Short mmCIF file of C-alpha atoms in Angstrom, two decimals:
data_model
loop_
_atom_site.label_atom_id
_atom_site.label_comp_id
_atom_site.label_asym_id
_atom_site.label_seq_id
_atom_site.Cartn_x
_atom_site.Cartn_y
_atom_site.Cartn_z
CA ASN O 1 0.00 0.00 0.00
CA ALA O 2 1.12 3.52 -0.78
CA GLY O 3 -0.67 4.89 2.30
CA VAL O 4 -1.16 8.65 2.28
CA THR O 5 0.40 10.43 -0.69
CA GLN O 6 0.91 14.17 -0.80
CA THR O 7 1.92 16.23 -3.80
CA PRO O 8 3.88 18.33 -4.41
CA LYS O 9 6.69 17.84 -1.88
CA PHE O 10 7.87 21.44 -2.24
CA GLN O 11 6.20 24.58 -3.56
CA VAL O 12 7.09 28.26 -3.72
CA LEU O 13 4.30 30.77 -4.29
CA LYS O 14 4.13 34.52 -4.58
CA THR O 15 1.72 36.41 -2.38
CA GLY O 16 -1.76 36.34 -3.89
CA GLN O 17 -1.26 33.21 -5.99
CA SER O 18 -3.52 30.24 -5.59
CA MET O 19 -2.72 26.56 -5.51
CA THR O 20 -4.03 23.18 -4.46
CA LEU O 21 -2.18 20.73 -2.25
CA GLN O 22 -3.14 17.20 -3.16
CA CYS O 23 -3.73 14.34 -0.76
CA ALA O 24 -4.72 10.81 -1.69
CA GLN O 25 -5.02 7.64 0.39
CA ASP O 26 -5.52 4.08 -0.75
CA MET O 27 -6.63 2.57 2.56
CA ASN O 28 -10.35 3.32 2.14
CA HIS O 29 -10.25 5.56 5.21
CA GLU O 30 -13.37 7.60 5.81
CA TYR O 31 -11.67 10.27 7.91
CA MET O 32 -9.13 12.65 6.38
CA SER O 33 -7.60 15.82 7.71
CA TRP O 34 -5.07 18.56 7.05
CA TYR O 35 -2.53 19.90 9.58
CA ARG O 36 0.08 22.59 9.34
CA GLN O 37 3.36 22.54 11.24
CA ASP O 38 5.34 25.69 11.92
CA PRO O 39 8.88 25.81 13.38
CA GLY O 40 8.92 25.16 17.11
CA MET O 41 5.21 24.45 17.18
CA GLY O 42 3.08 21.38 17.15
CA LEU O 43 0.70 20.39 14.39
CA ARG O 44 -2.49 22.41 14.11
CA LEU O 45 -5.65 21.10 12.50
CA ILE O 46 -6.89 23.09 9.48
CA HIS O 47 -9.86 21.12 8.09
CA TYR O 48 -11.16 17.60 8.31
CA SER O 49 -13.65 15.31 6.61
CA VAL O 50 -15.54 12.28 7.89
CA GLY O 51 -16.56 11.08 4.46
CA ALA O 52 -17.23 12.06 0.86
CA GLY O 53 -19.27 15.24 0.72
CA ILE O 54 -18.69 16.13 4.38
CA THR O 55 -16.08 18.62 5.59
CA ASP O 56 -15.62 20.78 8.65
CA GLN O 57 -13.23 23.34 10.09
CA GLY O 58 -10.40 22.69 12.49
CA GLU O 59 -8.67 25.24 14.67
CA VAL O 60 -6.94 27.29 11.93
CA PRO O 61 -9.22 27.19 8.83
CA ASN O 62 -8.93 30.80 7.63
CA GLY O 63 -7.40 31.12 4.17
CA TYR O 64 -7.98 27.48 3.25
CA ASN O 65 -10.76 25.63 1.46
CA VAL O 66 -11.38 21.91 1.16
CA SER O 67 -13.76 19.57 -0.60
CA ARG O 68 -14.21 15.80 -0.55
CA SER O 69 -15.77 14.40 -3.67
CA THR O 70 -14.30 10.91 -3.30
CA THR O 71 -13.19 8.75 -0.39
CA GLU O 72 -9.62 8.71 -1.70
CA ASP O 73 -8.89 12.40 -2.23
CA PHE O 74 -8.92 15.44 0.05
CA PRO O 75 -7.33 18.49 -1.64
CA LEU O 76 -6.48 21.66 0.27
CA ARG O 77 -6.86 24.94 -1.62
CA LEU O 78 -5.15 28.22 -0.92
CA LEU O 79 -7.15 30.85 -2.79
CA SER O 80 -4.80 33.80 -2.20
CA ALA O 81 -1.54 32.79 -0.60
CA ALA O 82 -0.06 34.92 2.19
CA PRO O 83 3.41 34.76 3.79
CA SER O 84 1.73 33.61 7.01
CA GLN O 85 0.82 30.40 5.20
CA THR O 86 4.46 29.44 4.82
CA SER O 87 4.54 26.11 6.60
CA VAL O 88 4.76 22.36 6.23
CA TYR O 89 1.39 20.80 5.51
CA PHE O 90 0.48 17.26 6.48
CA CYS O 91 -2.48 15.22 5.37
CA ALA O 92 -3.66 12.38 7.61
CA SER O 93 -6.33 9.72 7.43
CA LYS O 94 -7.85 7.07 9.66
CA ARG O 95 -10.48 4.39 9.43
CA ARG O 96 -13.92 4.85 10.84
CA ASP O 97 -14.19 1.89 13.14
CA GLY O 98 -16.36 3.38 15.83
CA ALA O 99 -13.31 3.76 18.02
CA TYR O 100 -11.42 6.97 18.52
CA ASN O 101 -8.23 5.01 18.94
CA SER O 102 -7.49 3.82 15.46
CA PRO O 103 -4.27 5.59 14.53
CA LEU O 104 -3.87 8.51 12.20
CA HIS O 105 -1.76 7.78 9.12
CA PHE O 106 0.21 10.77 7.90
CA GLY O 107 1.69 11.68 4.55
CA ASN O 108 5.24 12.99 4.27
CA GLY O 109 4.19 16.59 3.93
CA THR O 110 4.29 19.50 1.50
CA ARG O 111 6.74 22.29 2.30
CA LEU O 112 5.19 25.56 1.15
CA THR O 113 6.97 28.91 0.99
CA VAL O 114 5.06 32.09 0.20
CA THR O 115 7.19 35.10 -0.73
CA ASP Q 1 -8.13 19.32 26.20
CA ALA Q 2 -5.97 18.06 29.01
CA LYS Q 3 -2.34 19.04 28.64
CA THR Q 4 0.81 16.95 28.58
CA THR Q 5 4.31 17.96 29.63
CA GLN Q 6 7.41 16.42 28.11
CA PRO Q 7 11.11 17.28 28.30
CA ASN Q 8 12.25 19.26 25.30
CA SER Q 9 15.11 16.92 24.51
CA MET Q 10 16.82 13.71 25.58
CA GLU Q 11 19.91 11.78 24.55
CA SER Q 12 20.55 8.08 24.69
CA ASN Q 13 23.27 5.72 23.59
CA GLU Q 14 22.64 3.34 20.75
CA GLU Q 15 21.51 -0.15 21.75
CA GLU Q 16 20.48 0.97 25.22
CA PRO Q 17 16.90 1.32 26.53
CA VAL Q 18 15.25 4.73 26.41
CA HIS Q 19 12.58 5.96 28.80
CA LEU Q 20 10.63 8.96 27.55
CA PRO Q 21 8.48 10.53 30.28
CA CYS Q 22 5.18 12.35 29.95
CA ASN Q 23 3.23 14.12 32.67
CA HIS Q 24 -0.52 14.55 32.34
CA SER Q 25 -1.78 15.49 35.78
CA THR Q 26 -5.16 16.73 34.53
CA ILE Q 27 -6.00 13.57 32.61
CA SER Q 28 -9.65 12.54 32.77
CA GLY Q 29 -10.88 9.04 33.35
CA THR Q 30 -11.76 8.50 29.70
CA ASP Q 31 -8.61 9.97 28.13
CA TYR Q 32 -6.39 7.57 26.25
CA ILE Q 33 -2.65 8.21 26.13
CA HIS Q 34 -1.27 8.15 22.60
CA TRP Q 35 2.31 8.35 21.42
CA TYR Q 36 3.41 9.40 17.97
CA ARG Q 37 6.87 10.08 16.64
CA GLN Q 38 8.13 12.20 13.79
CA LEU Q 39 11.31 11.22 12.01
CA PRO Q 40 13.24 13.98 10.22
CA SER Q 41 11.45 15.26 7.12
CA GLN Q 42 8.55 12.86 7.59
CA GLY Q 43 5.02 12.99 8.88
CA PRO Q 44 4.22 11.74 12.36
CA GLU Q 45 3.71 8.02 12.80
CA TYR Q 46 1.70 6.19 15.43
CA VAL Q 47 3.71 4.37 18.07
CA ILE Q 48 1.39 3.09 20.79
CA HIS Q 49 -1.58 3.96 22.98
CA GLY Q 50 -3.11 2.85 26.25
CA LEU Q 51 -5.71 3.64 28.88
CA THR Q 52 -4.75 2.09 32.21
CA SER Q 53 -2.70 -1.04 31.71
CA ASN Q 54 0.81 -1.21 30.36
CA VAL Q 55 0.95 -1.95 26.66
CA ASN Q 56 3.52 -3.56 24.41
CA ASN Q 57 3.85 -3.68 20.66
CA ARG Q 58 6.61 -4.29 18.17
CA MET Q 59 7.81 -0.71 18.36
CA ALA Q 60 7.72 0.11 22.06
CA SER Q 61 6.17 -0.36 25.47
CA LEU Q 62 3.96 2.08 27.33
CA ALA Q 63 4.07 2.14 31.10
CA ILE Q 64 1.19 4.02 32.74
CA ALA Q 65 1.33 5.13 36.36
CA GLU Q 66 -1.30 3.74 38.65
CA ASP Q 67 -2.86 7.21 39.15
CA ARG Q 68 -2.55 7.82 35.36
CA LYS Q 69 -0.96 11.20 35.92
CA SER Q 70 2.17 10.17 34.09
CA SER Q 71 3.35 7.65 31.57
CA THR Q 72 6.61 6.48 30.05
CA LEU Q 73 7.33 5.36 26.52
CA ILE Q 74 10.03 2.70 26.55
CA LEU Q 75 12.20 1.88 23.56
CA HIS Q 76 13.89 -1.32 24.59
CA ARG Q 77 16.98 -1.04 22.44
CA ALA Q 78 17.45 2.27 20.72
CA THR Q 79 18.81 2.42 17.20
CA LEU Q 80 19.88 5.41 15.16
CA ARG Q 81 16.59 5.14 13.34
CA ASP Q 82 14.77 5.97 16.58
CA ALA Q 83 16.10 9.54 16.53
CA ALA Q 84 12.90 11.57 16.24
CA VAL Q 85 10.53 13.91 18.01
CA TYR Q 86 8.19 11.95 20.26
CA TYR Q 87 4.74 13.31 21.04
CA CYS Q 88 2.63 12.28 24.02
CA ILE Q 89 -1.03 13.11 23.37
CA LEU Q 90 -4.23 12.66 25.33
CA LYS Q 91 -7.19 11.54 23.26
CA GLY Q 92 -10.55 11.84 24.90
CA VAL Q 93 -13.84 10.34 24.00
CA SER Q 94 -15.25 12.23 21.07
CA ASN Q 95 -17.61 11.70 18.25
CA PHE Q 96 -16.09 10.60 15.00
CA GLY Q 97 -16.35 14.03 13.53
CA ASN Q 98 -13.77 15.49 15.85
CA GLU Q 99 -10.67 13.38 15.80
CA LYS Q 100 -8.46 16.27 16.65
CA LEU Q 101 -5.13 15.28 18.07
CA THR Q 102 -3.44 18.16 19.87
CA PHE Q 103 0.28 17.88 19.25
CA GLY Q 104 2.58 19.72 21.64
CA THR Q 105 6.25 20.30 20.89
CA GLY Q 106 7.28 16.82 22.02
CA THR Q 107 10.66 15.45 23.06
CA ARG Q 108 13.51 15.47 20.58
CA LEU Q 109 15.40 12.20 21.07
CA THR Q 110 19.02 12.06 19.95
CA ILE Q 111 20.72 8.67 19.69
CA ILE Q 112 24.46 8.66 20.22
CA PRO Q 113 26.32 6.02 18.20
#
């Protein structure tokens, strides 16, 4: 299994540009989520989804949009990039087994720089 | 969410056991204790979790204090590949729609060859 795949690995944007960070998982996980990680800080939840067609906000959703049209994919869109969005972005997924203890599976991240 | 406290950094010699402590004095009765680790330039990976009893898996052991206010992740024989940031996280009962894991800054483990 490939697990959780994120593309691209690196991206440089100018302020005001838009882009989509891709996330795909092949484990048939219902739950998917996006985190950002800034230097010296822990991971912060941006958006999450519990299934196709269902999304919700995490703790830092401003400036980001998501959609979930399939179980496999959960893209994160930056409509107008700002320097404050310079960060490493991680996508994670987990199965919906009725237990809150099934582990989160993370991708290897996208390192985004906004100049 | 209840908070955890971990040392910022630790060092250990290769092939020796490592004990990574975590304090969680405000833990509630239904909070599970989860451990994840993050290798350099990778996403976090699940290590182990437990509620009250000690737990073992192929990666590590988790020792939980009787009052549950602290726990210790034990790597039985550290290798260079175990150098990572280790996160201790409390995961309470929640509905499926809110699987938020609150990651602190963790403990940076350095393995000395």
